[in-house]
Coordinates of C-alpha atoms in Angstrom, one line a residue:
Chain A
M1 CA 8.2 -27.3 14.9
S2 CA 9.7 -26.9 11.5
D3 CA 13.5 -25.9 12.2
F4 CA 12.9 -23.6 9.3
A5 CA 11.3 -19.9 10.6
I6 CA 10.9 -19.7 6.3
Q7 CA 10.3 -22.2 3.5
T8 CA 10.1 -21.3 0.1
Q9 CA 10.1 -23.7 -2.7
A10 CA 9.3 -22.9 -6.8
L11 CA 8.1 -19.2 -5.6
T12 CA 7.0 -17.7 -8.7
K13 CA 5.0 -14.2 -8.9
N14 CA 4.2 -12.5 -12.4
Y15 CA 3.0 -8.5 -12.8
A16 CA 1.8 -8.6 -16.3
S17 CA 4.6 -9.9 -19.0
V18 CA 7.1 -9.8 -16.1
R19 CA 8.2 -12.6 -14.2
A20 CA 8.9 -10.6 -10.8
L21 CA 9.8 -14.1 -9.2
R22 CA 11.1 -17.4 -10.6
G23 CA 11.4 -20.4 -8.4
V24 CA 12.8 -18.8 -5.6
D25 CA 13.9 -21.6 -3.3
L26 CA 14.7 -20.3 0.0
E27 CA 15.1 -21.6 3.8
V28 CA 15.4 -19.5 6.7
H29 CA 16.2 -20.9 10.0
Q30 CA 14.8 -20.1 13.5
G31 CA 16.7 -17.5 15.4
E32 CA 18.6 -16.3 12.5
I33 CA 20.0 -13.4 10.8
F34 CA 19.6 -14.0 7.2
G35 CA 20.8 -10.9 4.5
F36 CA 18.9 -11.4 1.5
L37 CA 21.4 -9.9 -1.2
G38 CA 20.3 -8.5 -4.9
P39 CA 20.1 -5.5 -6.8
N40 CA 17.1 -3.2 -7.3
G41 CA 14.5 -5.2 -9.3
A42 CA 15.8 -9.0 -8.5
G43 CA 12.7 -9.8 -6.0
K44 CA 14.0 -9.0 -3.2
T45 CA 10.5 -7.2 -2.5
T46 CA 8.7 -8.9 -4.1
T47 CA 9.7 -12.0 -2.1
I48 CA 8.5 -9.8 1.5
R49 CA 6.1 -9.5 0.3
C50 CA 4.4 -12.6 -0.4
L51 CA 6.0 -14.2 3.0
L52 CA 3.1 -11.7 4.3
D53 CA 0.4 -12.0 1.3
L54 CA 0.1 -8.8 0.1
I55 CA 0.7 -9.7 -3.0
H56 CA -0.5 -13.3 -4.7
P57 CA 2.6 -15.4 -5.7
N58 CA 0.8 -17.8 -9.2
G59 CA 3.6 -20.8 -8.1
G60 CA 5.2 -22.4 -5.6
R61 CA 4.6 -22.6 -1.9
I62 CA 5.6 -20.8 0.9
S63 CA 5.2 -20.9 5.1
V64 CA 6.1 -19.0 7.4
L65 CA 6.5 -20.0 10.7
G66 CA 5.1 -23.0 9.7
L67 CA 1.9 -21.4 8.7
D68 CA 1.2 -20.6 4.7
P69 CA 0.3 -16.7 4.9
Q70 CA -2.1 -17.4 2.0
K71 CA -4.4 -19.7 4.7
D72 CA -3.9 -17.9 7.8
P73 CA -2.5 -14.8 7.0
V74 CA -3.5 -13.1 9.9
A75 CA -1.3 -15.9 12.3
V76 CA 1.4 -15.0 10.4
R77 CA 1.5 -11.4 10.6
A78 CA 0.2 -11.3 14.3
R79 CA 4.4 -12.9 14.7
S80 CA 5.8 -11.0 11.9
G81 CA 6.9 -6.9 12.0
Y82 CA 7.4 -5.8 8.8
L83 CA 9.6 -3.0 7.0
P84 CA 8.0 -1.9 4.1
G85 CA 11.3 -1.0 1.5
E86 CA 9.4 2.5 0.6
L87 CA 8.1 3.4 3.7
R88 CA 5.1 5.4 4.0
M89 CA 2.5 6.7 7.2
E90 CA 0.1 9.0 7.6
E91 CA 1.6 12.0 7.4
N92 CA -1.1 13.7 10.1
F93 CA 0.0 11.6 12.7
S94 CA 2.9 12.5 15.1
G95 CA 5.0 9.2 15.3
E96 CA 3.7 8.0 18.6
G97 CA -0.3 8.3 16.9
I98 CA 1.3 5.9 14.0
L99 CA 2.2 3.8 16.7
R100 CA -0.8 3.7 18.9
Y101 CA -2.6 2.9 15.7
L102 CA -1.1 0.2 14.9
K103 CA -0.6 -1.4 17.7
A104 CA -4.7 -1.0 18.2
L105 CA -4.3 -3.0 14.8
R106 CA -2.9 -5.7 16.4
G107 CA -5.5 -5.7 19.1
N108 CA -2.7 -3.4 21.8
Q109 CA -0.2 -7.2 21.9
T110 CA 2.9 -4.7 22.3
D111 CA 4.9 -3.6 25.0
W112 CA 5.1 -0.9 25.0
D113 CA 8.0 0.3 27.1
Y114 CA 10.3 -1.3 25.1
T115 CA 9.2 1.0 22.0
R116 CA 10.4 3.5 24.0
Q117 CA 13.2 1.9 24.8
I118 CA 13.4 1.6 21.2
A119 CA 13.2 5.3 20.6
A120 CA 15.0 6.5 23.3
R121 CA 17.8 4.1 21.7
L122 CA 17.2 5.5 18.0
D123 CA 17.1 9.0 19.8
F124 CA 13.4 9.7 17.7
D125 CA 11.1 11.9 19.6
L126 CA 7.3 10.3 19.3
K127 CA 5.7 13.6 19.1
T128 CA 6.6 14.9 15.9
L129 CA 4.3 14.8 13.4
V130 CA 4.8 12.6 10.3
K131 CA 4.7 15.1 7.9
N132 CA 7.6 17.3 10.0
L133 CA 9.8 13.9 9.8
S134 CA 12.6 14.2 7.6
K135 CA 13.6 10.5 5.8
G136 CA 16.1 8.9 8.5
N137 CA 13.4 9.1 11.3
K138 CA 10.7 8.5 9.3
Q139 CA 12.9 4.9 8.3
K140 CA 13.1 5.6 12.7
L141 CA 10.1 4.8 13.2
G142 CA 9.5 2.8 10.4
V143 CA 11.9 -0.5 12.8
I144 CA 10.5 1.1 16.1
Q145 CA 7.1 -0.2 14.3
A146 CA 8.2 -3.4 13.1
L147 CA 10.3 -4.4 16.7
M148 CA 7.4 -2.8 18.9
H149 CA 5.6 -6.3 19.6
R150 CA 8.5 -8.2 19.7
P151 CA 8.0 -10.7 16.7
D152 CA 9.2 -13.8 15.8
L153 CA 9.9 -12.9 13.0
L154 CA 11.5 -9.5 11.8
L155 CA 11.4 -8.7 7.5
L156 CA 12.4 -5.9 7.0
D157 CA 13.6 -4.7 3.4
E158 CA 16.4 -2.4 3.7
P159 CA 16.4 -1.3 7.1
T160 CA 18.7 0.8 7.7
A161 CA 17.9 2.6 4.2
G162 CA 18.3 6.8 4.9
L163 CA 19.9 6.1 7.7
D164 CA 23.2 7.7 8.8
P165 CA 26.3 5.5 9.9
L166 CA 26.0 5.6 13.9
M167 CA 22.1 5.3 13.2
Q168 CA 22.8 2.3 10.8
Q169 CA 24.9 0.5 13.2
E170 CA 22.5 1.1 15.8
V171 CA 19.8 -0.5 13.3
L172 CA 22.5 -3.5 13.4
N173 CA 22.8 -3.6 16.6
I174 CA 18.7 -3.7 17.5
I175 CA 18.3 -6.5 15.4
R176 CA 21.5 -8.3 16.7
A177 CA 19.7 -7.8 19.8
A178 CA 16.4 -9.3 18.8
R179 CA 18.0 -12.1 17.2
D180 CA 19.8 -12.5 21.2
D181 CA 16.0 -13.0 22.2
G182 CA 15.4 -15.6 19.6
A183 CA 13.5 -13.2 16.4
T184 CA 15.0 -14.5 12.9
V185 CA 15.4 -11.5 11.2
F186 CA 15.4 -11.7 7.1
F187 CA 16.3 -8.4 5.2
S188 CA 16.7 -7.5 2.1
S189 CA 19.8 -5.4 1.2
H190 CA 22.3 -4.3 -1.6
L191 CA 24.4 -2.6 0.8
I192 CA 26.7 -5.1 0.7
H193 CA 28.9 -4.3 4.0
E194 CA 26.3 -4.3 6.2
V195 CA 24.7 -8.1 5.3
E196 CA 29.3 -8.9 5.5
V197 CA 29.1 -7.5 9.3
I198 CA 25.4 -8.8 10.8
A199 CA 23.9 -11.8 8.4
D200 CA 24.3 -15.8 9.9
R201 CA 23.7 -16.6 6.1
V202 CA 23.3 -14.3 3.1
G203 CA 21.3 -15.5 -0.2
I204 CA 21.8 -13.9 -3.0
I205 CA 18.7 -13.2 -5.8
R206 CA 18.7 -12.8 -9.2
N207 CA 16.4 -11.7 -12.0
G208 CA 13.5 -13.7 -9.4
K209 CA 15.7 -16.4 -8.8
V210 CA 18.2 -17.2 -5.7
V211 CA 21.3 -18.2 -7.0
E212 CA 23.1 -18.6 -4.0
V213 CA 23.0 -19.2 -0.2
A214 CA 25.7 -19.8 2.3
Q215 CA 27.6 -17.9 5.0
P216 CA 29.6 -14.6 4.5
S217 CA 32.8 -15.9 5.9
A218 CA 32.2 -19.6 3.6
L219 CA 31.0 -17.2 -0.1
I220 CA 34.2 -14.8 0.9
N221 CA 36.6 -18.0 1.3
R222 CA 35.6 -19.2 -2.0
S223 CA 36.5 -16.5 -3.2
L224 CA 39.8 -15.2 -4.9
R225 CA 42.7 -14.2 -2.7
Q226 CA 45.3 -12.4 -3.8
V227 CA 48.2 -13.6 -2.2
R228 CA 52.2 -11.7 -1.7
I229 CA 55.2 -13.3 -0.9
R230 CA 58.9 -12.3 -0.7
F231 CA 61.6 -14.9 -0.2
K232 CA 65.0 -15.0 0.8
E233 CA 66.0 -16.5 -1.7
K234 CA 65.3 -16.8 -5.7
V235 CA 62.5 -19.3 -6.5
S236 CA 60.8 -20.5 -9.4
E237 CA 57.6 -18.7 -10.4
Q238 CA 56.6 -21.6 -12.6
E239 CA 56.1 -24.2 -9.9
L240 CA 54.0 -21.9 -7.7
T241 CA 52.2 -21.5 -10.7
Q242 CA 51.6 -25.8 -10.9
V243 CA 50.1 -25.5 -7.8
P244 CA 46.3 -25.8 -8.1
G245 CA 44.0 -22.6 -8.2
V246 CA 47.1 -20.5 -8.4
S247 CA 48.6 -18.2 -11.1
L248 CA 50.8 -15.6 -11.3
L249 CA 49.9 -11.7 -11.4
G250 CA 53.2 -10.3 -10.9
G251 CA 56.9 -10.9 -9.8
E252 CA 60.0 -9.4 -9.4
D253 CA 63.0 -10.9 -10.2
G254 CA 62.5 -14.4 -8.5
L255 CA 62.1 -12.7 -5.0
S256 CA 58.8 -11.5 -5.0
V257 CA 55.7 -12.8 -6.9
I258 CA 52.4 -11.5 -6.6
L259 CA 49.5 -15.0 -7.1
K260 CA 46.1 -14.9 -7.3
V261 CA 44.8 -17.9 -5.5
E262 CA 41.3 -19.5 -6.0
G263 CA 39.5 -21.6 -3.2
E264 CA 41.4 -22.9 -0.5
M265 CA 45.2 -21.7 0.6
D266 CA 46.0 -25.6 1.4
A267 CA 47.9 -26.3 -1.0
L268 CA 49.7 -22.8 -2.0
I269 CA 51.2 -23.6 1.6
K270 CA 52.1 -26.0 1.7
A271 CA 54.3 -25.8 -1.4
L272 CA 55.6 -22.5 0.1
A273 CA 56.9 -25.0 2.7
K274 CA 60.0 -26.1 0.9
Y275 CA 60.8 -22.4 0.3
P276 CA 62.5 -19.7 2.6
V277 CA 59.9 -17.4 3.0
S278 CA 60.2 -13.7 4.8
N279 CA 57.0 -12.2 4.1
F280 CA 53.5 -13.7 3.2
E281 CA 50.3 -11.0 3.1
T282 CA 47.3 -12.3 1.3
E283 CA 44.5 -10.2 0.5
R284 CA 40.5 -11.8 0.4
Q285 CA 37.7 -9.8 -1.9
S286 CA 35.3 -8.6 0.2
L287 CA 32.2 -9.6 0.1
E288 CA 31.2 -6.2 -1.8
E289 CA 33.6 -7.8 -4.6
I290 CA 32.3 -11.1 -4.6
F291 CA 28.9 -10.0 -5.1
M292 CA 29.8 -7.9 -8.0
T293 CA 32.0 -10.6 -10.0
Y294 CA 29.5 -13.0 -9.0
Y295 CA 27.0 -10.1 -10.9
A296 CA 29.9 -9.9 -13.9
Q297 CA 29.9 -12.9 -14.4
H298 CA 26.2 -13.7 -14.9
S299 CA 26.5 -10.6 -17.2
S300 CA 28.7 -12.3 -19.3
S301 CA 27.9 -15.4 -19.9
K302 CA 24.0 -14.0 -20.5
N303 CA 25.9 -11.7 -23.3
N304 CA 27.4 -14.5 -24.5
Q305 CA 24.4 -16.6 -24.8
V306 CA 23.0 -13.6 -26.4
D307 CA 25.5 -13.1 -28.9
A308 CA 25.1 -17.1 -29.5
A309 CA 21.8 -16.6 -30.0
H310 CA 22.7 -14.0 -32.6
E311 CA 25.5 -16.2 -34.5
E312 CA 22.8 -18.8 -34.9
A313 CA 20.8 -16.1 -36.2
Chain B
M1 CA -12.7 -3.7 12.1
L2 CA -13.4 -1.3 14.6
T3 CA -9.8 0.2 14.8
V4 CA -9.9 0.3 11.0
F5 CA -13.3 1.7 11.2
R6 CA -12.9 4.5 14.3
Y7 CA -9.5 5.8 12.9
F8 CA -10.8 5.7 9.4
F9 CA -13.6 8.2 10.1
G10 CA -11.7 10.1 12.4
R11 CA -9.6 10.9 9.6
A12 CA -12.8 12.1 7.6
R13 CA -13.8 14.5 10.9
G14 CA -13.1 17.6 8.5
A15 CA -14.7 16.5 5.4
I16 CA -17.9 16.3 7.9
L17 CA -17.8 19.0 9.7
G18 CA -16.4 20.9 6.3
W19 CA -19.1 19.7 4.1
G20 CA -22.5 19.7 6.4
I21 CA -22.2 22.6 8.2
T22 CA -21.6 23.8 5.0
L23 CA -24.4 21.6 3.8
A24 CA -26.8 23.0 6.8
L25 CA -26.1 26.5 6.9
L26 CA -26.9 26.5 3.3
G27 CA -30.6 24.1 4.5
L28 CA -30.9 26.8 7.9
Y29 CA -31.1 30.0 5.5
M30 CA -33.4 27.8 2.5
V31 CA -36.1 26.6 4.7
G32 CA -36.3 30.2 6.8
F33 CA -37.1 31.8 3.2
Y34 CA -40.4 29.1 2.8
D35 CA -42.6 31.7 4.1
T36 CA -40.9 34.6 2.1
L37 CA -41.6 32.4 -0.8
A38 CA -45.1 31.6 -0.1
E39 CA -45.5 35.7 0.0
Q40 CA -45.2 36.5 -3.4
R41 CA -46.4 32.8 -4.5
E42 CA -48.4 34.9 -7.5
M43 CA -45.9 37.2 -8.9
L44 CA -43.3 33.6 -8.8
T45 CA -45.7 31.6 -10.6
M46 CA -45.6 34.1 -12.9
L47 CA -42.2 34.1 -13.1
I48 CA -41.5 30.4 -13.2
Q49 CA -44.2 29.7 -16.2
Q50 CA -41.7 31.5 -17.7
Y51 CA -38.7 29.6 -17.3
P52 CA -37.7 26.7 -20.0
P53 CA -38.9 23.0 -19.2
E54 CA -35.7 22.3 -20.2
L55 CA -34.4 24.5 -16.9
M56 CA -37.1 23.1 -14.6
A57 CA -36.9 19.2 -15.5
F58 CA -32.9 19.7 -13.8
F59 CA -34.8 21.2 -10.8
G60 CA -37.2 18.3 -10.0
G61 CA -39.9 19.5 -12.9
A62 CA -42.9 19.9 -12.3
A63 CA -42.9 20.0 -8.7
D64 CA -45.2 22.9 -6.8
L65 CA -42.9 24.5 -5.1
F66 CA -45.3 26.4 -2.8
T67 CA -45.7 22.7 -1.3
P68 CA -43.0 22.2 1.8
A69 CA -42.0 18.9 -0.8
G70 CA -42.3 20.2 -3.7
Y71 CA -39.4 23.6 -2.2
L72 CA -37.3 21.4 -0.8
S73 CA -37.4 19.8 -3.5
L74 CA -36.7 22.6 -5.9
E75 CA -34.3 24.1 -3.6
F76 CA -32.3 21.7 -2.6
F77 CA -32.8 17.5 -2.8
S78 CA -33.3 18.0 -6.6
Y79 CA -29.8 18.7 -7.6
I80 CA -27.9 18.2 -4.2
P81 CA -27.1 14.3 -5.1
L82 CA -24.8 15.7 -7.8
V83 CA -22.9 18.2 -5.1
I84 CA -22.5 15.1 -2.2
G85 CA -22.3 13.1 -5.2
I86 CA -19.2 14.4 -6.3
Y87 CA -17.5 13.7 -2.4
A88 CA -19.5 10.4 -2.5
V89 CA -17.4 8.7 -5.7
L90 CA -13.9 11.0 -4.4
L91 CA -14.6 9.0 -1.4
G92 CA -15.7 5.5 -3.1
S93 CA -12.8 5.9 -5.0
G94 CA -10.0 6.3 -2.5
L95 CA -11.0 3.9 0.4
L96 CA -8.5 1.7 -0.4
I97 CA -6.9 2.3 -3.2
G98 CA -6.3 6.2 -2.1
D99 CA -3.8 4.5 0.6
E100 CA -2.6 2.0 -1.7
E101 CA -1.7 4.9 -4.0
N102 CA 0.0 6.9 -1.6
G103 CA 2.1 3.8 0.0
T104 CA 0.1 3.5 3.4
L105 CA -1.8 0.4 2.6
D106 CA 0.9 -1.6 1.9
L107 CA 1.9 -1.3 5.8
L108 CA -1.8 -1.5 7.3
L109 CA -2.1 -4.8 5.8
A110 CA 1.0 -6.0 7.2
Q111 CA -0.9 -5.7 10.8
P112 CA -2.9 -8.4 11.8
I113 CA -6.0 -7.4 10.7
S114 CA -7.6 -9.6 8.1
R115 CA -8.6 -8.0 4.8
T116 CA -11.9 -8.6 5.1
A117 CA -12.5 -6.6 8.8
F118 CA -9.8 -4.2 6.7
F119 CA -12.7 -4.1 4.1
C120 CA -15.8 -4.1 6.5
G121 CA -13.7 -1.2 8.7
R122 CA -13.5 0.8 5.7
L123 CA -16.4 0.6 4.1
L124 CA -18.7 1.5 7.4
G125 CA -16.5 3.9 7.8
M126 CA -17.4 5.9 4.6
A127 CA -21.1 4.9 5.3
A128 CA -20.9 6.3 8.0
I129 CA -19.1 9.5 6.8
L130 CA -21.5 10.0 4.9
A131 CA -24.5 9.8 7.5
A132 CA -22.7 12.3 9.4
I133 CA -22.3 14.1 6.9
L134 CA -26.7 13.8 6.4
G135 CA -27.4 13.7 10.3
I136 CA -25.7 17.5 10.4
V137 CA -27.7 18.7 6.8
W138 CA -30.7 16.7 8.7
I139 CA -30.2 19.6 12.2
G140 CA -29.7 22.6 9.7
F141 CA -33.5 21.7 8.0
V142 CA -34.9 21.2 11.2
L143 CA -33.6 24.5 13.2
G144 CA -34.4 25.9 9.9
E145 CA -38.3 24.4 9.7
R146 CA -39.2 25.6 13.3
G147 CA -39.3 29.4 12.3
T148 CA -41.7 29.1 9.4
T149 CA -45.1 27.8 8.7
M150 CA -43.5 24.9 7.3
D151 CA -45.1 22.0 9.7
V152 CA -43.1 19.1 8.5
A153 CA -42.2 17.2 11.4
A154 CA -38.5 16.4 12.4
L155 CA -38.2 12.5 11.3
D156 CA -40.4 12.7 8.3
M157 CA -37.7 15.8 7.3
L158 CA -35.3 12.9 8.2
Y159 CA -36.7 10.5 4.8
P160 CA -35.4 12.9 2.2
F161 CA -32.2 12.9 3.7
I162 CA -32.1 8.5 3.8
T163 CA -33.6 8.6 -0.2
L164 CA -30.7 11.0 -0.8
F165 CA -27.9 8.8 1.5
A166 CA -29.0 5.4 -0.3
V167 CA -28.0 7.1 -3.5
L168 CA -24.7 8.6 -2.1
F169 CA -24.1 5.0 -0.5
I170 CA -24.3 3.6 -4.4
F171 CA -22.3 6.3 -6.4
A172 CA -19.5 5.8 -3.6
T173 CA -19.7 1.7 -4.2
F174 CA -20.1 1.9 -7.3
S175 CA -17.1 3.7 -7.3
L176 CA -15.8 1.6 -5.3
M177 CA -15.6 -1.6 -7.2
L178 CA -14.2 0.3 -10.3
S179 CA -11.7 0.9 -7.9
M180 CA -10.5 -2.4 -7.8
I181 CA -10.4 -3.0 -11.1
L182 CA -9.2 0.4 -13.2
P183 CA -5.6 1.4 -12.4
S184 CA -5.7 5.0 -11.0
R185 CA -7.9 6.7 -8.3
T186 CA -7.4 9.3 -11.0
L187 CA -9.6 7.4 -13.6
T188 CA -11.6 5.6 -11.6
A189 CA -12.9 10.0 -10.1
T190 CA -13.5 10.9 -13.2
L191 CA -15.2 8.3 -14.2
G192 CA -17.4 7.5 -11.9
G193 CA -18.1 11.6 -11.3
L194 CA -18.9 11.2 -15.1
L195 CA -21.3 8.1 -14.8
L196 CA -23.2 10.5 -12.1
F197 CA -23.0 14.3 -14.4
V198 CA -24.8 11.6 -16.9
S199 CA -26.8 9.9 -14.6
Y200 CA -28.2 13.2 -13.3
F201 CA -29.0 14.8 -17.0
I202 CA -30.6 11.2 -18.5
N203 CA -32.9 11.5 -15.8
S204 CA -33.7 14.9 -15.7
L205 CA -34.1 15.0 -19.4
A206 CA -36.2 12.2 -18.9
Q207 CA -39.3 14.1 -17.2
L208 CA -39.4 15.4 -20.5
D209 CA -38.0 12.8 -23.1
E210 CA -39.7 9.7 -23.6
N211 CA -36.8 9.0 -24.9
L212 CA -34.9 8.5 -22.4
R213 CA -37.6 7.5 -20.1
D214 CA -36.7 3.8 -20.4
L215 CA -32.8 4.4 -20.2
A216 CA -33.8 6.5 -16.7
E217 CA -35.0 3.3 -15.5
Y218 CA -32.0 1.8 -15.2
L219 CA -30.2 4.5 -13.1
P220 CA -30.3 5.3 -9.6
L221 CA -31.6 8.6 -9.4
R222 CA -34.7 7.4 -10.8
Y223 CA -35.8 6.1 -7.7
Y224 CA -34.7 8.8 -5.4
Q225 CA -37.5 10.4 -3.9
S226 CA -35.8 13.9 -3.5
G227 CA -38.5 16.3 -0.9
A228 CA -41.3 14.6 -1.9
A229 CA -40.4 11.8 0.6
I230 CA -41.3 13.8 3.7
H231 CA -45.0 11.7 3.0
G232 CA -43.5 9.2 2.8
L233 CA -40.1 6.3 2.0
N234 CA -40.9 4.2 -1.0
G235 CA -39.3 0.7 0.1
D236 CA -39.1 -0.9 -2.6
W237 CA -36.9 1.9 -4.0
L238 CA -35.0 2.2 -0.8
L239 CA -34.7 -1.6 -0.8
G240 CA -33.2 -1.5 -4.5
L241 CA -30.4 1.2 -4.0
F242 CA -29.9 -0.4 -1.0
G243 CA -29.4 -4.0 -2.5
F244 CA -27.1 -3.0 -5.4
G245 CA -25.3 -0.2 -3.3
L246 CA -24.2 -3.8 -1.1
L247 CA -23.7 -5.9 -4.4
F248 CA -21.8 -3.7 -5.7
A249 CA -19.6 -3.4 -2.3
L250 CA -19.6 -7.2 -2.4
L251 CA -17.8 -7.2 -5.7
A252 CA -15.4 -4.4 -4.1
W253 CA -14.5 -7.2 -1.5
L254 CA -13.8 -10.2 -3.4
L255 CA -12.1 -8.3 -5.9
F256 CA -10.1 -6.6 -2.8
L257 CA -9.3 -10.1 -1.7
Q258 CA -7.8 -11.1 -4.5
R259 CA -5.9 -7.9 -4.8
D260 CA -1.9 -7.5 -5.4
I261 CA -1.5 -4.4 -3.2
R262 CA 0.9 -2.0 -5.1
V263 CA 3.5 0.1 -3.6
S264 CA 3.3 3.1 -5.6
G265 CA 1.5 2.1 -8.4
E266 CA 4.0 -1.0 -8.8
G267 CA 2.1 -3.9 -11.0
S268 CA -1.2 -1.6 -12.5
W269 CA -2.0 -2.1 -15.8
R270 CA -1.8 -0.1 -18.2
M271 CA -3.9 2.2 -20.4
P272 CA -4.7 1.5 -23.9
F273 CA -3.0 3.9 -26.4
F274 CA -1.2 5.7 -23.4
K275 CA 2.2 5.1 -23.0
T276 CA 3.3 5.9 -19.2
A277 CA 6.2 4.3 -17.5
R278 CA 6.0 1.2 -15.5
K279 CA 7.5 1.2 -12.3
Q280 CA 9.4 -2.2 -12.3
P281 CA 9.4 -5.0 -8.8
R282 CA 12.2 -4.6 -6.8

């Protein structure tokens, strides 16, 4: 059996002239929580919908739980739980009515006690009609239906959208519990803090291409840090800036310095060993800041390309 | 497939009862007047002769009002395909695309059910809904007939409803097929409804204008037997209607298999000359 719950190679999808996916390469391990990050329009939803064969890719290969969704979509869906990004359900059904309908479509292969447990954890009233539910409660119902058959793979498109912070936390706890029970979780989000909190690995998609896959901590470690150092005596700022990856942001009379450190801290710490340090503070970027930096870099490089093209013209 | 069928049929129970009971009451009332009409035959014959032939063409043409077949045609079966046909067009055009446009199809098709099973469940549901409506109306006619001298057996009374069902089925499946091609349900229903009206008018006017008869040969209503079916069904016509209905359904199924399920309009094609905002893929 493959170690990967999801594998895509050079996945492409076009909507008329719009190139939604431009060669997505992804590998999601069995039993991990994989966060799929990207702004609106980046291709997150399109990727998920290709995995379930709701839309047909124009090119590339997909394997979900060792199956080809285009050849065997029913088997893939039988083992998957899906929460759509734009969740709409039959308005005249109650929550329980919707769940029973979906249960029937699954050949009654669901764990109803477990379903009730999740509903209770999310403080969701199953008897209320969908048309009378708030957006947040509809989202809870969406989460319940995705989990109720204890799927091997959870495909969640922005699972905490519309929920209050307490419920967001509870949904993340439920997702963690599902992972602990052996499920693989692939979820898209543009809320970076929740990805940082829960994901084992993160993929960043931009303009239909996965541009980065890493552990959240690795992304953060790779990022810029701001370091504030106070010395007991004056030091040479120039010597410190000669350390690879270090640049000076500010300082006071040679006793305090603020440095920007790119990459590992090891070289700087070794360089500081010969100085009497009285205080050392470091701040790292959050994943959100990294993400924004990442996009800003790509946007500026794109703009540069456009400028260059204009100049050439 | 049966779950899809059961839920789709159950969802339409209001429409079934609404259309069925309303038309059944109309039938009950209308059939009950058969004897009263027959008593005033001479006066009514003179009155009908004064009507312009164009008008009579729309109500079954030269059908004899004072025979059960003619009466049933003139008073009900001649125009009812137009009335209930609108519902059939709406039903067919929204059979799959209605759920796609309101965003519920995405979740349903993410369940372990093949598109073929889903399609067949819905198609059967559609046929059952039309059959249930006509079944209720038929009961109204049978009950109404009991108090008259019309003398049409319940089974014979069923035949015009079978031919009516075939016509409704063909318009519904044609609309279903259109819905797989056109960008919106509204446009599909408009076009389907327009074709229904055009078919009805051409078929009716073809009784007066020979030039339209060739064209009418290609329209489904030409093969609709109306009230005359109480004397027996034309098997060839019926097979032809059902055959084309199934052909349209087959084409719709093939298109559905290839279809990218949209999320509230995502990926739909634009109408030429109309600049509408398109939702970007997410």
